[in-house]
Coordinates of C-alpha atoms in Angstrom, one line a residue:
Chain I
X1090 CA 88.3 92.1 107.9
X1091 CA 90.9 89.4 107.1
X1092 CA 93.9 89.7 104.9
X1093 CA 92.2 87.9 102.0
X1094 CA 89.2 90.2 102.1
X1095 CA 91.5 93.2 101.9
X1096 CA 93.4 91.7 99.0
X1097 CA 90.1 91.0 97.3
X1098 CA 89.0 94.6 97.8
X1099 CA 92.2 95.8 96.1
X1100 CA 92.1 93.1 93.4
X1101 CA 88.6 94.2 92.4
X1102 CA 90.0 97.6 91.4
X1103 CA 92.7 96.2 89.1
X1104 CA 92.4 96.4 85.4
X1105 CA 93.8 94.1 82.7
X1106 CA 96.6 94.3 80.2
X1107 CA 97.1 91.9 77.3
X1108 CA 100.6 91.0 78.6
X1109 CA 99.4 89.9 82.1
X1110 CA 99.0 86.2 81.6
X1111 CA 98.1 85.6 85.3
X1112 CA 97.4 88.5 87.7
X1113 CA 96.7 88.6 91.4
X1114 CA 95.6 85.3 92.9
X1115 CA 98.3 82.8 92.4
X1116 CA 101.7 82.5 94.2
X1117 CA 103.1 85.0 91.7
X1118 CA 102.0 86.9 88.6
X1119 CA 102.9 85.7 85.1
X1120 CA 103.8 88.4 82.6
X1121 CA 104.8 88.4 78.9
X1122 CA 107.7 90.9 78.3
X1123 CA 107.7 92.7 75.0
X1124 CA 110.3 91.5 72.4
X1125 CA 113.0 94.0 71.8
X1126 CA 112.6 95.7 75.1
X1127 CA 114.6 95.8 78.3
X1128 CA 112.9 95.7 81.7
X1129 CA 113.2 98.8 84.0
X1130 CA 112.6 98.1 87.7
X1131 CA 112.4 100.5 90.6
X1132 CA 111.3 100.3 94.3
X1133 CA 110.3 103.0 96.6
X1134 CA 108.8 103.0 100.1
X1135 CA 106.7 105.7 101.8
X1136 CA 106.3 105.6 105.6
X1137 CA 103.7 107.6 107.4
X1138 CA 105.2 110.5 109.3
X1139 CA 108.5 110.2 107.5
X1140 CA 107.5 110.6 103.8
X1141 CA 104.1 112.2 104.3
X1142 CA 102.3 113.8 107.2
X1143 CA 100.3 111.2 109.1
X1144 CA 97.0 113.0 108.5
X1145 CA 97.4 112.9 104.7
X1146 CA 94.1 111.7 103.2
X1147 CA 94.4 108.0 102.1
X1148 CA 93.5 108.9 98.5
X1149 CA 96.5 111.3 98.3
X1150 CA 98.7 108.6 99.9
X1151 CA 97.6 106.1 97.3
X1152 CA 98.4 108.5 94.5
X1153 CA 101.8 109.5 95.8
X1154 CA 102.8 105.9 96.6
X1155 CA 102.6 105.1 92.9
X1156 CA 103.7 108.5 91.6
X1157 CA 107.2 108.4 93.2
X1158 CA 107.8 105.0 91.5
X1159 CA 106.4 106.1 88.1
X1160 CA 108.7 109.1 88.3
X1161 CA 111.7 106.7 88.5
X1162 CA 110.4 104.8 85.5
X1163 CA 109.9 108.2 83.7
X1164 CA 113.5 109.3 84.4
X1165 CA 114.7 106.1 82.6
X1166 CA 112.5 106.7 79.6
X1167 CA 110.4 103.6 80.3
X1168 CA 106.8 102.9 79.5
X1169 CA 105.1 101.7 82.8
X1170 CA 103.8 98.2 82.7
X1171 CA 103.3 96.4 86.0
X1172 CA 103.7 97.0 89.7
X1173 CA 103.5 95.2 93.1
X1174 CA 102.3 96.9 96.3
X1175 CA 103.3 95.9 99.9
X1176 CA 100.9 97.6 102.2
X1177 CA 101.4 97.6 105.9
X1178 CA 98.3 98.8 107.8
X1179 CA 97.7 99.3 111.5
X1180 CA 94.2 97.9 111.2
X1181 CA 92.0 96.3 108.6
X1182 CA 89.9 99.3 107.6
X1183 CA 87.7 98.9 104.4
X1184 CA 87.0 102.6 104.1
X1185 CA 90.7 103.5 104.3
X1186 CA 91.5 100.8 101.7
X1187 CA 88.8 102.1 99.4
X1188 CA 90.0 105.7 99.6
X1189 CA 93.6 104.7 99.2
X1190 CA 92.6 102.7 96.1
X1191 CA 90.8 105.7 94.7
X1192 CA 94.0 107.6 94.5
X1193 CA 96.3 104.7 93.6
X1194 CA 94.2 103.5 90.7
X1195 CA 93.3 106.9 89.4
X1196 CA 97.0 107.3 88.6
X1197 CA 97.6 103.7 87.7
X1198 CA 94.8 103.6 85.2
X1199 CA 95.8 106.9 83.6
X1200 CA 99.4 105.7 83.4
X1201 CA 98.7 102.3 81.9
X1202 CA 100.4 100.4 84.8
X1203 CA 98.6 97.5 86.4
X1204 CA 98.9 96.0 89.8
X1205 CA 99.9 92.4 89.5
X1206 CA 100.7 91.4 93.1
X1207 CA 101.5 92.4 96.6
X1208 CA 101.0 91.7 100.2
X1209 CA 99.0 93.2 103.0
X1210 CA 100.3 92.9 106.5
X1211 CA 99.5 94.4 109.9
X1212 CA 101.9 97.0 111.1
X1213 CA 102.6 100.8 111.1
X1214 CA 101.4 102.4 107.9
X1215 CA 104.0 101.8 105.2
X1216 CA 103.7 101.4 101.5
X1217 CA 106.3 99.9 99.2
X1218 CA 105.8 99.7 95.4
X1219 CA 108.0 97.9 93.0
X1220 CA 107.2 99.3 89.5
X1221 CA 108.3 97.6 86.3
X1222 CA 108.4 99.3 82.9
X1223 CA 109.8 98.6 79.5
X1224 CA 112.1 100.5 77.2
X1225 CA 113.4 99.7 73.7
X1226 CA 116.8 98.0 74.1
X1227 CA 119.6 100.6 74.3
X1228 CA 117.4 103.6 74.6
X1229 CA 117.1 103.9 78.4
X1230 CA 118.1 107.3 79.9
X1231 CA 120.8 106.8 82.5
X1232 CA 122.5 108.9 85.1
X1233 CA 126.0 108.1 83.7
X1234 CA 125.4 109.4 80.2
X1235 CA 125.8 113.2 80.6
X1236 CA 128.5 114.7 78.3
X1237 CA 130.5 117.9 78.7
X1238 CA 128.8 120.7 76.8
X1239 CA 125.3 119.3 77.3
X1240 CA 122.5 121.7 78.2
X1241 CA 120.8 120.9 81.6
X1242 CA 117.0 121.1 81.5
X1243 CA 114.3 120.7 84.1
X1244 CA 110.6 120.1 83.6
X1245 CA 107.7 122.0 85.3
X1246 CA 108.4 124.3 88.2
X1247 CA 110.7 123.4 91.2
X1248 CA 110.4 124.0 94.9
X1249 CA 106.6 123.9 95.2
X1250 CA 106.4 120.7 97.2
X1251 CA 109.1 121.8 99.6
X1252 CA 107.3 125.1 100.2
X1253 CA 104.0 123.3 100.8
X1254 CA 105.7 121.0 103.3
X1255 CA 107.2 123.9 105.2
X1256 CA 103.8 125.6 105.2
X1257 CA 102.3 122.5 106.6
X1258 CA 105.0 122.3 109.3
X1259 CA 104.3 126.0 110.1
X1260 CA 100.6 125.2 110.4
X1261 CA 99.5 127.4 107.5
X1262 CA 98.6 124.6 105.1
X1263 CA 96.1 121.8 105.9
X1264 CA 97.1 118.6 104.0
X1265 CA 93.7 117.2 104.8
X1266 CA 91.5 119.4 102.6
X1267 CA 91.5 121.9 99.7
X1268 CA 92.5 125.4 100.6
X1269 CA 90.4 128.5 99.7
X1270 CA 93.5 130.3 98.6
X1271 CA 94.4 129.3 95.1
X1272 CA 98.1 129.7 95.5
X1273 CA 98.1 127.5 98.6
X1274 CA 95.9 125.0 97.0
X1275 CA 98.3 124.8 94.0
X1276 CA 101.2 124.1 96.4
X1277 CA 99.2 121.5 98.3
X1278 CA 98.4 119.6 95.2
X1279 CA 102.1 119.7 94.2
X1280 CA 102.9 118.0 97.5
X1281 CA 99.9 115.7 97.6
X1282 CA 99.6 114.6 94.0
X1283 CA 102.9 115.0 92.1
X1284 CA 102.6 114.3 88.4
X1285 CA 105.2 111.8 87.3
X1286 CA 106.5 112.9 83.9
X1287 CA 106.0 109.6 82.1
X1288 CA 105.2 111.0 78.6
X1289 CA 108.2 113.3 78.8
X1290 CA 110.5 110.5 79.9
X1291 CA 109.4 108.3 77.0
X1292 CA 109.8 111.1 74.5
X1293 CA 113.2 112.0 75.7
X1294 CA 114.6 108.6 74.8
X1295 CA 116.6 109.4 71.7
X1296 CA 116.8 113.1 72.5
X1297 CA 118.4 113.3 76.0
X1298 CA 121.7 111.9 77.2
X1299 CA 121.2 111.6 81.0
X1300 CA 118.2 112.0 83.2
X1301 CA 117.2 111.8 86.8
X1302 CA 114.0 112.6 88.7
X1303 CA 114.1 115.3 91.2
X1304 CA 113.1 113.7 94.5
X1305 CA 115.8 115.0 96.8
X1306 CA 116.3 118.4 95.3
X1307 CA 117.9 119.6 92.1
X1308 CA 121.3 120.0 93.6
X1309 CA 121.4 116.5 95.1
X1310 CA 119.9 114.8 92.1
X1311 CA 121.9 116.6 89.4
X1312 CA 124.8 115.8 91.7
X1313 CA 124.1 112.1 91.1
X1314 CA 124.3 112.7 87.3
X1315 CA 127.6 114.5 87.7
X1316 CA 129.1 111.7 90.0
X1317 CA 128.0 108.9 87.7
X1318 CA 128.9 110.7 84.5
X1319 CA 132.3 112.0 85.8
X1320 CA 131.4 115.6 84.9
X1321 CA 130.5 118.8 86.7
X1322 CA 127.6 121.1 86.2
X1323 CA 127.0 124.8 86.2
X1324 CA 123.6 126.1 87.2
X1325 CA 122.3 129.6 86.8
X1326 CA 119.9 130.1 89.7
X1327 CA 118.2 133.0 87.9
X1328 CA 117.0 130.6 85.3
X1329 CA 115.3 128.2 87.7
X1330 CA 111.5 127.8 86.9
X1331 CA 109.5 128.8 90.0
X1332 CA 105.8 129.0 90.1
X1333 CA 103.8 132.1 90.7
X1334 CA 102.3 130.5 93.7
X1335 CA 105.7 129.8 95.2
X1336 CA 106.8 133.3 94.6
X1337 CA 103.6 134.7 96.0
X1338 CA 104.0 132.5 99.1
X1339 CA 107.6 133.0 100.0
X1340 CA 109.1 135.7 97.7
X1341 CA 111.5 135.3 94.9
X1342 CA 114.7 134.6 96.7
X1343 CA 113.2 131.8 98.9
X1344 CA 111.4 130.3 96.0
X1345 CA 114.7 130.0 94.1
X1346 CA 116.4 128.5 97.1
X1347 CA 113.5 126.0 97.4
X1348 CA 113.9 125.3 93.7
X1349 CA 117.6 124.5 94.2
X1350 CA 117.4 122.4 97.3
X1351 CA 113.7 121.3 97.9
X1352 CA 112.7 117.7 97.3
X1353 CA 109.5 115.9 96.4
X1354 CA 108.7 117.8 93.1
X1355 CA 109.2 114.7 90.9
X1356 CA 110.1 116.8 87.9
X1357 CA 112.8 115.5 85.5
X1358 CA 116.2 116.9 85.2
X1359 CA 118.0 115.9 82.0
X1360 CA 120.9 116.7 79.8
X1361 CA 120.9 117.0 76.0
X1362 CA 123.3 118.2 73.4
X1363 CA 122.8 121.8 72.4
X1364 CA 121.8 120.6 68.9
X1365 CA 118.7 119.1 70.5
X1366 CA 117.5 122.6 71.7
X1367 CA 114.7 122.8 69.1
X1368 CA 113.6 119.2 69.7
X1369 CA 113.3 119.9 73.4
X1370 CA 111.3 123.1 72.7
X1371 CA 109.0 121.2 70.4
X1372 CA 108.5 118.5 73.0
X1373 CA 107.6 121.1 75.6
X1374 CA 104.9 122.5 73.2
X1375 CA 103.6 119.1 72.3
X1376 CA 103.3 118.0 76.0
X1377 CA 102.1 121.5 77.2
X1378 CA 104.8 121.2 79.8
X1379 CA 107.5 123.9 80.5
X1380 CA 111.0 122.7 79.9
X1381 CA 113.6 125.1 81.0
X1382 CA 117.3 125.2 80.3
X1383 CA 119.0 125.9 83.7
X1384 CA 122.7 125.3 83.0
X1385 CA 125.5 123.4 81.3
X1386 CA 127.5 120.2 81.9
X1387 CA 131.2 121.0 82.3
X1388 CA 134.4 119.2 82.8
X1389 CA 135.2 118.7 86.5
X1390 CA 133.0 117.6 89.3
X1391 CA 130.2 118.9 91.5
X1392 CA 127.3 121.3 90.9
X1393 CA 128.3 125.0 90.8
X1394 CA 126.1 128.0 90.9
X1395 CA 126.7 131.3 89.2
X1396 CA 129.8 132.7 90.9
X1397 CA 129.4 130.6 94.0
X1398 CA 131.1 127.7 95.6
X1399 CA 130.1 124.1 94.9
X1400 CA 126.8 123.3 96.7
X1401 CA 126.6 120.7 99.3
X1402 CA 124.3 117.7 98.6
X1403 CA 120.6 118.2 99.2
X1404 CA 118.8 116.6 102.1
X1405 CA 118.6 112.9 102.8
X1406 CA 115.5 111.1 104.1
X1407 CA 117.5 109.0 106.5
X1408 CA 119.6 111.1 108.9
Chain K
X1328 CA 124.8 106.7 109.1
X1329 CA 122.9 108.2 106.2
X1330 CA 120.5 106.5 103.8
X1331 CA 123.1 106.5 101.0
X1332 CA 125.7 104.9 103.3
X1333 CA 123.3 102.1 104.2
X1334 CA 122.5 101.5 100.5
X1335 CA 126.2 101.5 99.7
X1336 CA 126.8 98.9 102.4
X1337 CA 124.1 96.6 100.9
X1338 CA 125.2 97.4 97.3
X1339 CA 128.8 96.3 98.1
X1340 CA 127.4 92.8 98.8
X1341 CA 125.5 92.4 95.5
X1342 CA 126.9 90.2 92.8
X1343 CA 126.4 90.5 89.0
X1344 CA 124.5 88.7 86.4
X1345 CA 125.0 88.9 82.7
X1346 CA 121.4 90.1 82.2
X1347 CA 121.7 93.0 84.6
X1348 CA 122.5 95.9 82.3
X1349 CA 122.4 98.5 85.1
X1350 CA 122.1 97.5 88.8
X1351 CA 121.7 99.6 91.9
X1352 CA 122.7 103.2 91.6
X1353 CA 120.4 104.8 89.0
X1354 CA 116.8 105.7 89.3
X1355 CA 115.9 102.2 88.3
X1356 CA 117.6 99.0 87.2
X1357 CA 117.8 97.9 83.6
X1358 CA 117.4 94.2 82.9
X1359 CA 117.5 92.0 79.8
X1360 CA 114.7 89.4 79.9
X1361 CA 115.4 86.0 78.3
X1362 CA 113.9 85.4 74.9
X1363 CA 111.2 82.7 75.0
X1364 CA 110.5 83.2 78.7
X1365 CA 107.7 84.7 80.7
X1366 CA 108.3 86.8 83.8
X1367 CA 107.2 85.6 87.2
X1368 CA 106.8 88.3 89.9
X1369 CA 105.9 88.0 93.6
X1370 CA 106.0 90.3 96.6
X1371 CA 106.0 89.4 100.2
X1372 CA 106.5 91.5 103.4
X1373 CA 107.8 90.4 106.8
X1374 CA 107.1 92.7 109.8
X1375 CA 108.9 92.3 113.1
X1376 CA 106.7 90.8 115.8
X1377 CA 104.1 89.7 113.2
X1378 CA 106.0 87.4 110.9
X1379 CA 109.0 86.7 113.0
X1380 CA 109.8 87.1 116.7
X1381 CA 111.3 90.6 117.4
X1382 CA 114.4 89.0 118.9
X1383 CA 115.2 86.9 115.7
X1384 CA 118.9 87.4 114.8
X1385 CA 119.2 89.8 111.8
X1386 CA 121.0 87.1 109.7
X1387 CA 118.0 84.8 110.0
X1388 CA 115.7 87.7 109.2
X1389 CA 117.7 88.3 106.1
X1390 CA 117.5 84.7 105.0
X1391 CA 113.8 84.4 105.6
X1392 CA 112.9 87.7 103.9
X1393 CA 114.3 86.3 100.7
X1394 CA 113.2 82.7 101.3
X1395 CA 109.5 83.4 101.4
X1396 CA 109.7 85.1 98.1
X1397 CA 111.9 82.5 96.4
X1398 CA 109.4 79.9 97.6
X1399 CA 106.7 81.7 95.6
X1400 CA 108.9 81.6 92.5
X1401 CA 109.6 77.9 93.1
X1402 CA 105.9 77.1 93.3
X1403 CA 105.5 78.6 89.8
X1404 CA 108.4 76.6 88.4
X1405 CA 110.5 79.8 87.8
X1406 CA 114.2 80.3 87.8
X1407 CA 115.0 83.2 90.2
X1408 CA 116.6 86.2 88.5
X1409 CA 116.3 89.6 90.2
X1410 CA 114.8 91.2 93.3
X1411 CA 114.2 94.5 95.1
X1412 CA 114.3 95.0 98.8
X1413 CA 112.4 97.7 100.7
X1414 CA 113.9 97.9 104.2
X1415 CA 112.4 99.9 106.9
X1416 CA 114.7 100.2 109.9
X1417 CA 114.2 101.9 113.3
X1418 CA 117.8 103.2 113.2
X1419 CA 120.8 103.2 110.9
X1420 CA 122.8 100.4 112.4
X1421 CA 125.7 99.2 110.3
X1422 CA 126.2 96.0 112.4
X1423 CA 122.6 95.1 112.0
X1424 CA 122.7 95.7 108.2
X1425 CA 125.9 93.6 107.9
X1426 CA 124.4 90.7 109.7
X1427 CA 121.1 91.0 107.8
X1428 CA 123.1 91.0 104.6
X1429 CA 125.0 87.9 105.7
X1430 CA 121.7 85.9 105.7
X1431 CA 120.1 87.6 102.7
X1432 CA 123.1 87.2 100.4
X1433 CA 123.9 83.7 101.6
X1434 CA 120.6 82.6 100.1
X1435 CA 120.6 85.0 97.2
X1436 CA 124.0 83.9 96.0
X1437 CA 123.2 80.2 96.3
X1438 CA 119.9 80.7 94.5
X1439 CA 121.3 82.8 91.6
X1440 CA 119.1 85.8 92.4
X1441 CA 120.6 89.3 92.4
X1442 CA 119.4 92.4 94.2
X1443 CA 118.9 95.1 91.7
X1444 CA 117.2 97.9 93.7
X1445 CA 115.4 98.9 96.7
X1446 CA 114.9 101.5 99.3
X1447 CA 115.9 102.0 102.9
X1448 CA 113.7 104.1 105.1
X1449 CA 113.4 104.9 108.8
X1450 CA 110.5 103.2 110.5
X1451 CA 109.5 100.1 112.4
X1452 CA 111.4 97.0 111.2
X1453 CA 109.8 95.8 108.0
X1454 CA 111.1 94.0 105.0
X1455 CA 109.4 93.8 101.6
X1456 CA 110.9 91.9 98.7
X1457 CA 109.7 91.8 95.1
X1458 CA 111.3 88.8 93.4
X1459 CA 111.4 88.2 89.7
X1460 CA 112.0 85.0 87.9
X1461 CA 111.7 83.5 84.5
X1462 CA 110.0 80.4 83.2
X1463 CA 109.7 79.0 79.6
X1464 CA 106.6 80.3 78.0
X1465 CA 103.6 78.1 78.8
X1466 CA 105.4 75.9 81.4
X1467 CA 104.5 77.8 84.6
X1468 CA 102.9 75.8 87.4
X1469 CA 99.6 77.4 88.4
X1470 CA 97.1 77.0 91.1
X1471 CA 94.3 76.6 88.6
X1472 CA 95.6 73.6 86.7
X1473 CA 94.8 70.6 89.0
X1474 CA 92.8 67.8 87.4
X1475 CA 90.5 65.2 88.9
X1476 CA 92.5 62.0 89.5
X1477 CA 95.8 63.8 90.1
X1478 CA 98.0 62.6 92.9
X1479 CA 98.7 65.2 95.5
X1480 CA 102.3 65.5 96.6
X1481 CA 104.2 67.4 99.2
X1482 CA 107.9 68.0 99.6
X1483 CA 110.0 67.6 102.7
X1484 CA 108.3 67.4 106.1
X1485 CA 105.4 69.5 107.3
X1486 CA 104.6 71.1 110.6
X1487 CA 108.2 71.7 111.8
X1488 CA 108.0 75.5 111.7
X1489 CA 104.7 75.7 113.5
X1490 CA 106.0 73.4 116.2
X1491 CA 109.1 75.6 116.6
X1492 CA 107.0 78.7 116.7
X1493 CA 104.8 77.3 119.5
X1494 CA 107.9 76.2 121.4
X1495 CA 109.2 79.7 121.2
X1496 CA 105.9 81.1 122.4
X1497 CA 106.0 78.6 125.3
X1498 CA 109.5 79.7 126.2
X1499 CA 111.1 76.4 125.4
X1500 CA 112.9 77.4 122.3
X1501 CA 115.3 80.4 121.9
X1502 CA 115.2 81.9 118.4
X1503 CA 118.4 83.8 119.2
X1504 CA 120.9 80.9 119.3
X1505 CA 121.5 77.3 118.4
X1506 CA 120.0 74.8 120.9
X1507 CA 122.0 72.0 122.4
X1508 CA 119.1 69.5 121.8
X1509 CA 119.4 68.3 118.2
X1510 CA 115.6 67.9 117.7
X1511 CA 115.0 71.5 118.9
X1512 CA 117.8 72.8 116.8
X1513 CA 116.4 71.1 113.7
X1514 CA 113.0 72.7 114.4
X1515 CA 114.6 76.1 115.1
X1516 CA 116.4 76.0 111.8
X1517 CA 113.2 75.0 110.0
X1518 CA 111.5 78.2 111.3
X1519 CA 114.5 80.5 111.0
X1520 CA 116.0 79.3 107.7
X1521 CA 113.4 77.7 105.5
X1522 CA 114.7 76.2 102.3
X1523 CA 112.8 77.4 99.3
X1524 CA 112.3 74.5 96.9
X1525 CA 113.7 76.2 93.8
X1526 CA 115.3 73.2 92.1
X1527 CA 112.2 71.2 92.7
X1528 CA 109.9 73.8 91.3
X1529 CA 111.9 74.2 88.1
X1530 CA 112.1 70.4 87.6
X1531 CA 108.3 70.1 88.1
X1532 CA 107.6 72.2 85.1
X1533 CA 106.4 69.6 82.6
X1534 CA 105.7 67.0 85.3
X1535 CA 103.2 68.6 87.7
X1536 CA 99.9 70.2 86.9
X1537 CA 99.2 72.6 89.8
X1538 CA 101.5 73.8 92.6
X1539 CA 101.5 76.0 95.6
X1540 CA 103.9 76.7 98.3
X1541 CA 102.9 75.9 101.9
X1542 CA 103.0 79.2 103.8
X1543 CA 99.7 79.2 105.5
X1544 CA 99.3 75.4 106.1
X1545 CA 98.6 72.5 103.8
X1546 CA 94.8 72.7 104.3
X1547 CA 94.7 76.4 103.4
X1548 CA 97.1 76.3 100.6
X1549 CA 95.8 73.1 99.0
X1550 CA 92.4 74.8 99.4
X1551 CA 93.6 77.6 97.1
X1552 CA 94.4 75.0 94.4
X1553 CA 91.0 73.4 94.8
X1554 CA 89.2 76.8 94.6
X1555 CA 91.1 78.0 91.6
X1556 CA 90.9 74.6 89.8
X1557 CA 87.3 74.0 90.6
X1558 CA 88.1 70.6 92.2
X1559 CA 88.1 69.0 95.6
X1560 CA 90.9 67.1 97.4
X1561 CA 91.1 64.1 99.6
X1562 CA 94.0 63.9 102.1
X1563 CA 95.0 60.9 104.1
X1564 CA 96.5 62.4 107.3
X1565 CA 98.4 59.1 108.0
X1566 CA 100.5 59.8 104.9
X1567 CA 101.6 63.2 105.9
X1568 CA 105.4 63.4 106.2
X1569 CA 106.4 64.5 109.7
X1570 CA 109.9 64.8 110.9
X1571 CA 111.4 62.7 113.7
X1572 CA 112.1 65.9 115.5
X1573 CA 108.5 67.0 115.4
X1574 CA 107.3 63.6 116.6
X1575 CA 109.9 63.6 119.4
X1576 CA 108.8 67.0 120.5
X1577 CA 105.0 66.9 120.4
X1578 CA 104.1 63.2 119.7
X1579 CA 102.6 61.7 116.6
X1580 CA 99.1 63.1 116.7
X1581 CA 100.1 66.7 117.3
X1582 CA 102.8 66.4 114.7
X1583 CA 100.2 65.3 112.1
X1584 CA 97.9 68.1 113.2
X1585 CA 100.7 70.6 112.8
X1586 CA 101.5 69.1 109.4
X1587 CA 97.9 69.7 108.3
X1588 CA 97.4 73.2 109.6
X1589 CA 100.8 74.7 110.5
X1590 CA 102.2 77.4 108.3
X1591 CA 105.7 78.7 107.5
X1592 CA 107.2 75.4 106.2
X1593 CA 107.7 76.7 102.6
X1594 CA 107.5 73.2 101.2
X1595 CA 105.7 72.7 97.9
X1596 CA 102.4 71.0 97.4
X1597 CA 101.7 69.9 93.8
X1598 CA 99.4 67.7 91.8
X1599 CA 100.5 65.4 89.0
X1600 CA 98.8 62.7 86.9
X1601 CA 99.3 59.2 88.4
X1602 CA 101.3 58.4 85.2
X1603 CA 104.0 60.7 86.6
X1604 CA 104.5 58.7 89.7
X1605 CA 107.9 57.3 88.6
X1606 CA 109.0 60.7 87.4
X1607 CA 108.3 62.2 90.7
X1608 CA 110.0 59.4 92.5
X1609 CA 113.1 59.8 90.3
X1610 CA 113.1 63.6 91.0
X1611 CA 113.0 62.9 94.7
X1612 CA 116.0 60.8 94.4
X1613 CA 117.9 63.2 92.2
X1614 CA 117.3 66.1 94.5
X1615 CA 117.7 64.1 97.7
X1616 CA 114.4 65.5 98.9
X1617 CA 111.5 63.5 100.2
X1618 CA 108.4 63.8 97.9
X1619 CA 105.4 62.2 99.5
X1620 CA 102.0 61.3 98.0
X1621 CA 99.4 62.5 100.5
X1622 CA 96.1 62.3 98.6
X1623 CA 94.1 62.6 95.4
X1624 CA 92.3 65.4 93.5
X1625 CA 88.6 64.7 93.3
X1626 CA 85.5 66.1 91.7
X1627 CA 83.7 68.5 94.1
X1628 CA 85.1 71.2 96.3
X1629 CA 87.1 71.6 99.5
X1630 CA 89.8 69.6 101.2
X1631 CA 88.6 66.4 102.9
X1632 CA 90.4 64.2 105.3
X1633 CA 90.0 60.4 105.7
X1634 CA 86.4 60.0 107.0
X1635 CA 86.2 63.5 108.4
X1636 CA 84.3 66.7 107.5
X1637 CA 85.8 69.3 105.2
X1638 CA 88.5 71.2 107.0
X1639 CA 88.2 74.9 107.6
X1640 CA 90.8 77.1 106.0
X1641 CA 94.2 77.5 107.9
X1642 CA 95.2 80.6 109.7
X1643 CA 95.5 84.0 108.2
X1644 CA 98.2 86.5 109.1
X1645 CA 95.8 89.4 109.2
X1646 CA 92.9 88.8 111.6

């Protein structure tokens, strides 16, 4: 199967948007930005064996490839609009492409983002997405906007993906298929199909000050907010939201440790003035999504735990 | 060297633009689109050993990575604005990154495009750029806009890059260093550092009907215009612009064959009404860039040569 046939196979799955003047098929796409909005652009790459286990099903790879980028748009408060996909494949395999597209477009269609271009090349499996969104001018959530006295909030539960990854490394979780055990299956889904918090991010514009998505672990990502905002943070580990599945799997202490340091959850961490407490609670109810206050922005620098020394940064992908 | 240190090394080379509200360093970049303009977006990937010889100097890789994307913006008539870079590297090598950046930013800075995001990951050498430009609403050059009776034009000379690639494959051209022979050095530069025709593309908005950049060979790329526009094309091979270096290297007949079928030149092919003949000539003079009429758009389909059968499509990267 030639490059053009692969592209056609993907193109057949794309949907339209009124602001896509010209989609896939020319040298470039032609798009109509919304008046009064700024453009939000992010790019993330997933490589097989580095960012996901090589045996991950292609549909899960498709989902996650887009999810990690939508999560970055969400953390800026942006509405997803368009994306490109650079797909490097070892061989031209129509079944693989179709399954990959199942996962990719399931998330794309439900998020309102459309694929408007890309490239397929032959090479080791690697997937790069550049995602574009729009946000009303001046309302973007930024890492540099935290203020001393802000509450620190996180969405969902933390540490699930890291625990799933460790279970896979230990041979007790199979990424290729659903598990019979409900707790393990919950954790597998959290690793394989993270939910980017797009609706939350949009709703936080006007409520939150600073935001970041948790891809490298709460300590590391909250650390970015602190560095960019010139502030410190105090976290109370006992407040960290951990799932029943995580606790059942590794116990309470390890679950909290994973919630502090584990990456790949793609939840949002944001700061908001204490006066926004009720607004955040109402948002949690409206979205049926737990939002948990885990600490406070302080003068100083670094992320501190209750009574402990400043924590070191979380893990990096490239060591 | 960790991922963040690599990103910092690249970030230090980026320049500003008034419309970059927030550049590298947050979850996403924040950009201010120009009023009255449409957004033009393209994405192209280069893999080592597939799209360039593995021993290509990193500065040339950096240049070409951006050049192939700028060429797509040029073919749409767009003004380059912003880009993202997904860089997959086998190791974290500061010297490699610095040399790569030398080539990448030499072209970026001279083209007015700024890097606003990206990702570095560990993996086989692969480079994906998504480039964004802007064009006045309604003025983009499209593949589907050729009209019967249009002149077909090409910029520069064709076939040089393909001849250089073949010489490298034959062991008579070293991609790693300048050649003593002036003709070979010219051809090497054409392969290593193609010049995206950005100024030409912008100036053609309002003059040309359809345009495409020549990445897969004139026959294949003009074929895309024909397919999308529902027309045919007649090419006179004796009119094809070939360089003195190409002719000196492979002789006249082979040079013309390379000009018809060879890829990687990144010149523009465009169609314009015969009434625009003088305007195109004037543009050629203003830009000091040869623009050569090579044929005519006709009713029908496919690309025909003088007295010959329709040509098959050019090569594809993914076979």
